[in-house]
Tab-separated table of C-alpha atoms in Angstrom:
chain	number	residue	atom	x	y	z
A	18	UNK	CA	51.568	-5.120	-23.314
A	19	UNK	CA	48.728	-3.147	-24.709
A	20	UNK	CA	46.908	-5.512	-25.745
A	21	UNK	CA	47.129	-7.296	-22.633
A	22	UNK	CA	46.020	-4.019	-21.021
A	23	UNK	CA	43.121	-3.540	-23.847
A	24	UNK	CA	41.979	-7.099	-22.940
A	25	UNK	CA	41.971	-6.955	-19.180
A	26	UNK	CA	39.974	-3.527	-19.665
A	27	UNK	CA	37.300	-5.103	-22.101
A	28	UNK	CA	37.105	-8.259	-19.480
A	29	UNK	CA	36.084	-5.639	-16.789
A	30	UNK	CA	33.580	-3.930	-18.451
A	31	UNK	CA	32.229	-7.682	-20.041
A	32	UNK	CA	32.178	-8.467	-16.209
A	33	UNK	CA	30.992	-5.358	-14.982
A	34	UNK	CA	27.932	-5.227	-17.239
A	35	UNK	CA	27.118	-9.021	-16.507
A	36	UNK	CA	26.826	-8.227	-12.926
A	37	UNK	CA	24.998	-5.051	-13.475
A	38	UNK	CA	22.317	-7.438	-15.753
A	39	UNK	CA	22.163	-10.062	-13.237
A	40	UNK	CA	21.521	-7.226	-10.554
A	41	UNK	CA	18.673	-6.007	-12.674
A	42	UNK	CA	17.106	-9.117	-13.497
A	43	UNK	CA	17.521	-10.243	-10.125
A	44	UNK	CA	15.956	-6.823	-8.854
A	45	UNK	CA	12.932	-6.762	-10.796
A	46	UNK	CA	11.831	-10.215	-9.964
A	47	UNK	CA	12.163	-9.903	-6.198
A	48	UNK	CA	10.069	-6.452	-6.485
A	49	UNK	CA	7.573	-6.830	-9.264
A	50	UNK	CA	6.544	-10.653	-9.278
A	51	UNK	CA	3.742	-12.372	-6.864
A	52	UNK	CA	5.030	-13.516	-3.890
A	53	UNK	CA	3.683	-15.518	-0.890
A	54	UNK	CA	2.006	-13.318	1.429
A	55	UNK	CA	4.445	-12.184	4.280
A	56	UNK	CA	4.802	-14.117	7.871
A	57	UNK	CA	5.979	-12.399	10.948
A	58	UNK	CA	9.121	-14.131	9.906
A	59	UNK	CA	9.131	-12.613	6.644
A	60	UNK	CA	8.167	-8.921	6.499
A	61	UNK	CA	9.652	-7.746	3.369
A	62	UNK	CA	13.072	-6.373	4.544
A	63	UNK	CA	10.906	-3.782	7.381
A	64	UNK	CA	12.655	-4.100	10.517
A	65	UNK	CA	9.360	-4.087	12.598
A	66	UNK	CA	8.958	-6.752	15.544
A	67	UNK	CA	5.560	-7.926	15.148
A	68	UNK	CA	6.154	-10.534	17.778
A	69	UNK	CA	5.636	-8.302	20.405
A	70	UNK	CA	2.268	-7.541	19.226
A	71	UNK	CA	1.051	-11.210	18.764
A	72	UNK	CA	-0.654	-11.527	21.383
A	73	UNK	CA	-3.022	-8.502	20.632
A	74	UNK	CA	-3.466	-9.632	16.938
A	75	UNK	CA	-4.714	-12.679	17.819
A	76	UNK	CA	-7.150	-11.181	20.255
A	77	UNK	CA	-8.008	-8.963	16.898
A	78	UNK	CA	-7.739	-12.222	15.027
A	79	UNK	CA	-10.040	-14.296	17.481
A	80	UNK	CA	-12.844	-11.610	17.138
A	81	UNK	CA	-12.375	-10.961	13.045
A	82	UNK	CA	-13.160	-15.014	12.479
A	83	UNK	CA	-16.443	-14.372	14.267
A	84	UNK	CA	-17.243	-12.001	12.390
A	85	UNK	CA	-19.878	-12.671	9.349
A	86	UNK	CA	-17.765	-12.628	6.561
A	87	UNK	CA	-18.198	-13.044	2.242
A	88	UNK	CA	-15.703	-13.521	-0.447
A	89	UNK	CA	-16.654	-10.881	-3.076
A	90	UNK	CA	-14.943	-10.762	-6.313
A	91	UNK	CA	-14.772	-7.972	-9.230
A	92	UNK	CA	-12.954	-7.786	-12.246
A	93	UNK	CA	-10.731	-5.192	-13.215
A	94	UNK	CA	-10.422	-3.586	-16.450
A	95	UNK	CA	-7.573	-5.898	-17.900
A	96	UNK	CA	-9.572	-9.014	-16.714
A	97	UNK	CA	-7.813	-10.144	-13.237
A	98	UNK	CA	-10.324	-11.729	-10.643
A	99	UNK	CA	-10.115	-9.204	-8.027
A	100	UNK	CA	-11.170	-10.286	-4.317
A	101	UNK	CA	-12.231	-8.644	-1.422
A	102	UNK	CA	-13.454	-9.605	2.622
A	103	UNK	CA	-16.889	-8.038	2.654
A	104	UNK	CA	-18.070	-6.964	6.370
A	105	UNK	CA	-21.627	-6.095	6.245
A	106	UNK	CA	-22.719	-4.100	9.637
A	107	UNK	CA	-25.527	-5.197	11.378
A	108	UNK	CA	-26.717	-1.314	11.847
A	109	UNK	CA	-27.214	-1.501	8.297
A	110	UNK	CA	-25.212	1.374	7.969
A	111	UNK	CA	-24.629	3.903	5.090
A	112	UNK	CA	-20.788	4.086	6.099
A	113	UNK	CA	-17.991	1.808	3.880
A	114	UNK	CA	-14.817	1.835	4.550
A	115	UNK	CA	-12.786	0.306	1.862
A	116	UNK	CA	-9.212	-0.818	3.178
A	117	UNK	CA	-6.098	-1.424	0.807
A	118	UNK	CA	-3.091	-3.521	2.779
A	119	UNK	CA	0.562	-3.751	2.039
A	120	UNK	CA	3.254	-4.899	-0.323
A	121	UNK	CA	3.381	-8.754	0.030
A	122	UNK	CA	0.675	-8.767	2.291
A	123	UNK	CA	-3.034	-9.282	2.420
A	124	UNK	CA	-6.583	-7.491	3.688
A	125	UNK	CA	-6.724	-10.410	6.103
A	126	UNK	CA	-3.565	-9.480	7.696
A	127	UNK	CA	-2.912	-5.791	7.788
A	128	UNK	CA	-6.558	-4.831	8.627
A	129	UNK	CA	-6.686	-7.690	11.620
A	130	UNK	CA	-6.456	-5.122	13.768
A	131	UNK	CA	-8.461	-2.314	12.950
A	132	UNK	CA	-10.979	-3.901	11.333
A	133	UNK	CA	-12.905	-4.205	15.144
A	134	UNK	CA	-12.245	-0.091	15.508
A	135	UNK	CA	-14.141	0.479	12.272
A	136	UNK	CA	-17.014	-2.112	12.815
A	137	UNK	CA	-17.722	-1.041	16.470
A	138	UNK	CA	-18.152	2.752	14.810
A	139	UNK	CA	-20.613	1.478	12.412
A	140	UNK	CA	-18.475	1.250	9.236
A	141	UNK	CA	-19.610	-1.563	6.648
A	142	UNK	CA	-15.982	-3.252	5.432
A	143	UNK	CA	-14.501	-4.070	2.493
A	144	UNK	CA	-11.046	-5.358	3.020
A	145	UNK	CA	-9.392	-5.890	-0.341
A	146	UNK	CA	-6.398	-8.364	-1.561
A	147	UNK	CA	-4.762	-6.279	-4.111
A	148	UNK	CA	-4.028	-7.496	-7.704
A	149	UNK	CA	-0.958	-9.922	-7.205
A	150	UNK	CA	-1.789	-10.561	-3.659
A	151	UNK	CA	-4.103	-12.637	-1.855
A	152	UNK	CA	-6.722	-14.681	-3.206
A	153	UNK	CA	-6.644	-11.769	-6.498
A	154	UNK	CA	-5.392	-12.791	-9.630
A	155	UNK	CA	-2.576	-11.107	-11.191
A	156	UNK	CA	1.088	-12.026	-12.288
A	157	UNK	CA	2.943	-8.520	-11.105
A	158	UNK	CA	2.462	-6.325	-8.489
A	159	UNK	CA	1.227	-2.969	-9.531
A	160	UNK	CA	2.874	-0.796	-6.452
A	161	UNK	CA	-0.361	1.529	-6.585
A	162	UNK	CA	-0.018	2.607	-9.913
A	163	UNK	CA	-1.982	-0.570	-11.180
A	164	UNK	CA	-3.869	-0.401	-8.578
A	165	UNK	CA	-6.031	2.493	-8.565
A	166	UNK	CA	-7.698	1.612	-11.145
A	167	UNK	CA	-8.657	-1.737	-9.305
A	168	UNK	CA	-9.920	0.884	-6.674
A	169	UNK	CA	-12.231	2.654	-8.756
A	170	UNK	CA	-14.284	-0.615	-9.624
A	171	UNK	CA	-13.955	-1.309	-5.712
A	172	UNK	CA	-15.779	2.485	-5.147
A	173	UNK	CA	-17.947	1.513	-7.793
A	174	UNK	CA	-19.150	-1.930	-6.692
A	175	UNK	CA	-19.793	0.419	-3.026
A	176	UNK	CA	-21.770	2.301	-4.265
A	177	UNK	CA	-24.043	-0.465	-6.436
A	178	UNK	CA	-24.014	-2.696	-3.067
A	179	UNK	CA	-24.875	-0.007	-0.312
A	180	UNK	CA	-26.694	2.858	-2.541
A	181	UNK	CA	-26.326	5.901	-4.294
A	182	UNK	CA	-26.568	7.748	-1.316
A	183	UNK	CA	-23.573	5.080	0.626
A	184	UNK	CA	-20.696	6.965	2.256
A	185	UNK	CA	-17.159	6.015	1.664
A	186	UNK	CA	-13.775	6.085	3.161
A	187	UNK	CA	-10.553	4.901	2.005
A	188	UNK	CA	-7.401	3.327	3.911
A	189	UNK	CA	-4.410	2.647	2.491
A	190	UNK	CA	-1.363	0.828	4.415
A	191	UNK	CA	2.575	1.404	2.592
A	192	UNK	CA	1.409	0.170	-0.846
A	193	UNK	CA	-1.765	0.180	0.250
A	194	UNK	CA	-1.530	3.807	1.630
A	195	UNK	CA	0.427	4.820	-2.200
A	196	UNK	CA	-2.805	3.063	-3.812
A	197	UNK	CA	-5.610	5.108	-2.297
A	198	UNK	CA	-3.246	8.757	-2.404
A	199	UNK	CA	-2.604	7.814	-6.443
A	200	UNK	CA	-6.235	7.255	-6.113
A	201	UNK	CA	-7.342	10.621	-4.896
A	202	UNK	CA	-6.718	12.228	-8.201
A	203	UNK	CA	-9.054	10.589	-10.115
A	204	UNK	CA	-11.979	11.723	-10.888
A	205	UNK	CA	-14.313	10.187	-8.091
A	206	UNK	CA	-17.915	9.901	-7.118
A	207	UNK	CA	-19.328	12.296	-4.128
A	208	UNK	CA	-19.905	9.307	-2.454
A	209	UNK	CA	-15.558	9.413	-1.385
A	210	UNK	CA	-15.545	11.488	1.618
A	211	UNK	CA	-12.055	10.775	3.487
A	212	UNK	CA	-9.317	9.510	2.681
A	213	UNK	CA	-6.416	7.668	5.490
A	214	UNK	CA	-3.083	7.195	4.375
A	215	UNK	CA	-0.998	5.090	6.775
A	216	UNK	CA	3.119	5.095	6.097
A	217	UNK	CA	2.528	5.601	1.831
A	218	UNK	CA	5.525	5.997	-0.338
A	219	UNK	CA	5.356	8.790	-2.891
A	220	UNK	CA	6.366	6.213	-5.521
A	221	UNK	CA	7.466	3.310	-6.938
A	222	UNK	CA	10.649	4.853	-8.101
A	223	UNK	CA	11.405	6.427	-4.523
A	224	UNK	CA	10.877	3.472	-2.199
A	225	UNK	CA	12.816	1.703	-4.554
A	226	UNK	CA	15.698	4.005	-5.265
A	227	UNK	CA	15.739	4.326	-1.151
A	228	UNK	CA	15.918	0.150	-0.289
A	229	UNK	CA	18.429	-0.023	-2.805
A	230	UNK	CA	21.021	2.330	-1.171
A	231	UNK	CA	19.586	1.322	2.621
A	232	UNK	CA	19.576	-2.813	1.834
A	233	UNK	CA	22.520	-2.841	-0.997
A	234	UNK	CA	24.643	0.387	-1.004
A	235	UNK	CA	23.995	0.723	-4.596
A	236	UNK	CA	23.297	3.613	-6.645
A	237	UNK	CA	20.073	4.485	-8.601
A	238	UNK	CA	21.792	4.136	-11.805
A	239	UNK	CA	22.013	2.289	-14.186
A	240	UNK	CA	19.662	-0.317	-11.884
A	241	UNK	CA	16.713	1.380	-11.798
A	242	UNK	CA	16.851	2.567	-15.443
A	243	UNK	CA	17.227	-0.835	-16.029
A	244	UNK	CA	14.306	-2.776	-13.636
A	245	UNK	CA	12.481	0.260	-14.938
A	246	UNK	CA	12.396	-0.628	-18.680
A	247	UNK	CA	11.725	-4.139	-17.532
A	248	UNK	CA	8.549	-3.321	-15.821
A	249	UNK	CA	7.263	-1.199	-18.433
A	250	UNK	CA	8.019	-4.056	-20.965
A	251	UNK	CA	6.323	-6.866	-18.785
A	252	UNK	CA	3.960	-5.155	-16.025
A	253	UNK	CA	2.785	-2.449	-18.675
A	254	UNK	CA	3.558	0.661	-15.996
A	255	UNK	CA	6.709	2.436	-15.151
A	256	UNK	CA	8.016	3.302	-11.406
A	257	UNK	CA	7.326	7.524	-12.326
A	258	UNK	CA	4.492	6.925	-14.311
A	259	UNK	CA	2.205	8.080	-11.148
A	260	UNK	CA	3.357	10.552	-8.583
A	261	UNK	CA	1.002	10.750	-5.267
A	262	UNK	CA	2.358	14.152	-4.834
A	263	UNK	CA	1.022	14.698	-8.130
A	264	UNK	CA	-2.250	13.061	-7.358
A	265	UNK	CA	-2.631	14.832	-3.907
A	266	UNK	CA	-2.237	18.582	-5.322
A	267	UNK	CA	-4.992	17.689	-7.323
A	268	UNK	CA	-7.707	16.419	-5.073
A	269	UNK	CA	-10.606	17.530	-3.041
A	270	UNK	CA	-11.209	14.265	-1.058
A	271	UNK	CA	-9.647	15.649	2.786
A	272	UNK	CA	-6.254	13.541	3.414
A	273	UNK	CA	-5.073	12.355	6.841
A	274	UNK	CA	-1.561	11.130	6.962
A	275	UNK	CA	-0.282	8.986	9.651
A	276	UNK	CA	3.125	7.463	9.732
A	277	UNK	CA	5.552	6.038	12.211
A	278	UNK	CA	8.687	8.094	12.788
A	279	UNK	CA	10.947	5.108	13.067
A	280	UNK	CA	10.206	3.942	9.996
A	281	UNK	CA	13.112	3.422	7.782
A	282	UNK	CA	11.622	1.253	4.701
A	283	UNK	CA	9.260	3.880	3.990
A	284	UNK	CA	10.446	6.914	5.660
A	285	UNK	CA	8.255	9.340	7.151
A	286	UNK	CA	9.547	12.357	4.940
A	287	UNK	CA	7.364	10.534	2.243
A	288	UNK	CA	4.332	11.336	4.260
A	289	UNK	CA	5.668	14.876	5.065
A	290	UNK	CA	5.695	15.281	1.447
A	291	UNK	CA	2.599	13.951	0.696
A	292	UNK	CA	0.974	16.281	2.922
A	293	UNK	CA	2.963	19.320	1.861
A	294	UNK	CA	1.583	18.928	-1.820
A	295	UNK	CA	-2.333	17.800	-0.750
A	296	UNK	CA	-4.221	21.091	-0.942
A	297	UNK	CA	-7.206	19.224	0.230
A	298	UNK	CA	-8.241	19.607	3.921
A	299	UNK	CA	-5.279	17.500	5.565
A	300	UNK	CA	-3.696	16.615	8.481
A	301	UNK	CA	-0.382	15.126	9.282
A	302	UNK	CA	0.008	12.233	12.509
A	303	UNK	CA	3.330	11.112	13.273
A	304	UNK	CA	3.489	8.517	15.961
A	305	UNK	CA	6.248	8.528	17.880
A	306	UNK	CA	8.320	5.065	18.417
A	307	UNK	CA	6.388	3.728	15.751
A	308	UNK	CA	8.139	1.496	12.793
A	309	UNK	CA	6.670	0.004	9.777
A	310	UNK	CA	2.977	-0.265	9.184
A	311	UNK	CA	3.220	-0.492	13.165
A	312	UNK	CA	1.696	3.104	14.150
A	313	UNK	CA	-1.850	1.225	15.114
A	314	UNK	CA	-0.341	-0.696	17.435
A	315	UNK	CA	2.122	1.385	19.248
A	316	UNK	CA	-0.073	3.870	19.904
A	317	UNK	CA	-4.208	2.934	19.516
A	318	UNK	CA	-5.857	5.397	21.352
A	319	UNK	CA	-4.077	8.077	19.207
A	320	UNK	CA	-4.410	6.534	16.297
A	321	UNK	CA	-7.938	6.009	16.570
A	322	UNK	CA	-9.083	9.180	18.031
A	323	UNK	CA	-7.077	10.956	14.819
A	324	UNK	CA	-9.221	9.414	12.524
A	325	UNK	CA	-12.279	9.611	14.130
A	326	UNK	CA	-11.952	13.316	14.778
A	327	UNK	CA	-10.877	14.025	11.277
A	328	UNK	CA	-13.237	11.596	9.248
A	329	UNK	CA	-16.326	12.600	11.408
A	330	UNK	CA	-16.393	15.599	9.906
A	331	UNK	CA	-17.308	14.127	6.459
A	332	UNK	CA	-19.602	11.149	7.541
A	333	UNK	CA	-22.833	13.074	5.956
């Protein structure tokens, strides 16, 4: 009888740990590998309904494939061929805007939109695929912690391209958003004068930690221990390796944070955070009604007028 008993037990645990492994494995492949760039059908467990905007992206879309575009490419420090949409103004302005887009996504897709706002205000663009994504090399996505290093060379190739004396803003959407706020601790040139964080996750370790008790009802341990040591081993970063609250208490580049307040894949008390710990000049948007990476278009004119009133302040 007890050894019955002590081999039933033993089974449990054997089958216990084998699901717990599969989990993990399973986990850290959906998360950290390349994927193909999301479709409206596929938007990376975010419940937003794009289709009811469709019909103003393609109006966005229609006037962005008019536009005189170049495929630029850097390299980043570990060797990936970085790309990037360049926009050149026809003011020849001194204003950049460099634009960082979403998990799964691409520049070509998140910045569709609000890539005519910043044009039509005399910003050059540069609309980057981050590593992993896009038409950018890379075998793992670096959730912003890979990333901002990719950034600096992106500041850097600003500055070479539009001069010394160039002016430059970042925006960041969800990863994108994480990317330029993990960013804004580094040390930076004077030529970084705003930075706009749209619905950015404080990181890895939180957004993950959160979709994994909203999407699966599981518990943070032992998965995320797990998926953790994985990505260290294979990615070469961990998820708590870079904190933006950590990042934002430390900069001087002024912060505006903008996030949805329906959003439950990143959830706006990310953003609330973010801004408590920035002791940069900051200011906090919520826009109401608004769910994932969807703020833009449920409410424009806000939107717009937000950034324009807070980066206008800067643009010398």
């Amino acid at each position: 009888m007890e050894t019955w008993f002590l081999i039933g037990a033993a089974s449990l645990i054997a089958c216990i740990c084998i699901a717990i492994l599969i989990a993990t494995i399973y986990f850290f492949i959906f998360t950290i590998y390349r994927k193909p760039t999301a479709t409206l059908d596929n938007n990376i467990g975010a419940n937003t309904d794009w289709y009811k905007h469709t019909d103003f992206i393609s109006k966005c879309r229609e006037w962005l494939n008019q536009q005189n575009r170049e495929d630029v490419f850097i390299r980043s420090d570990d060797d990936l061929k970085l790309h990037a949409t360049l926009i050149k103004n026809v003011s020849e302005t001194k204003k950049t805007v460099i634009c960082f887009h979403g998990y799964t996504s691409c520049s070509m897709n998140d910045y569709v939109a609000i890539s005519k706002f910043y044009y039509e205000n005399g910003f050059n663009l540069i609309l980057v695929d981050e590593r992993a994504h896009g038409q950018s090399d890379g075998k793992y996505v670096g959730f912003g912690v890979l990333d901002r290093m990719d950034a600096l060379k992106w500041i850097d190739y600003a500055v070479k391209l539009f001069g010394k004396d160039s002016i430059i803003f970042l925006h960041g959407i969800s990863m994108g958003a994480a990317t330029v706020l993990m960013t804004s601790g580094l040390e930076l040139p004077t030529n970084v004068k705003t930075i706009v964080a749209d619905c950015g996750f404080t990181s890895a370790y939180d957004v993950f930690s959160h979709v994994l008790k909203r999407d699966y009802h599981i518990p943070k341990f032992p998965i995320m221990n797990l998926t953790d040591f994985l990505t260290k081993r294979f990615a070469g970063y961990g998820y708590k390796d870079v904190s933006t609250l950590d990042e934002v208490a430390k900069t001087k580049v002024p912060v505006i944070f903008i996030h949805g307040d329906k959003d439950d894949f990143v959830p706006v008390w990310m953003s609330e955070q973010n801004y408590n710990a920035c002791t940069s000049d900051r200011q906090l948007v919520k826009i109401h009604g608004a769910d994932h990476a969807e703020a833009y278009y449920v409410d424009k004119q806000t939107y717009e007028n937000a950034i324009l009133k807070f980066i206008d302040k800067y643009a010398k």
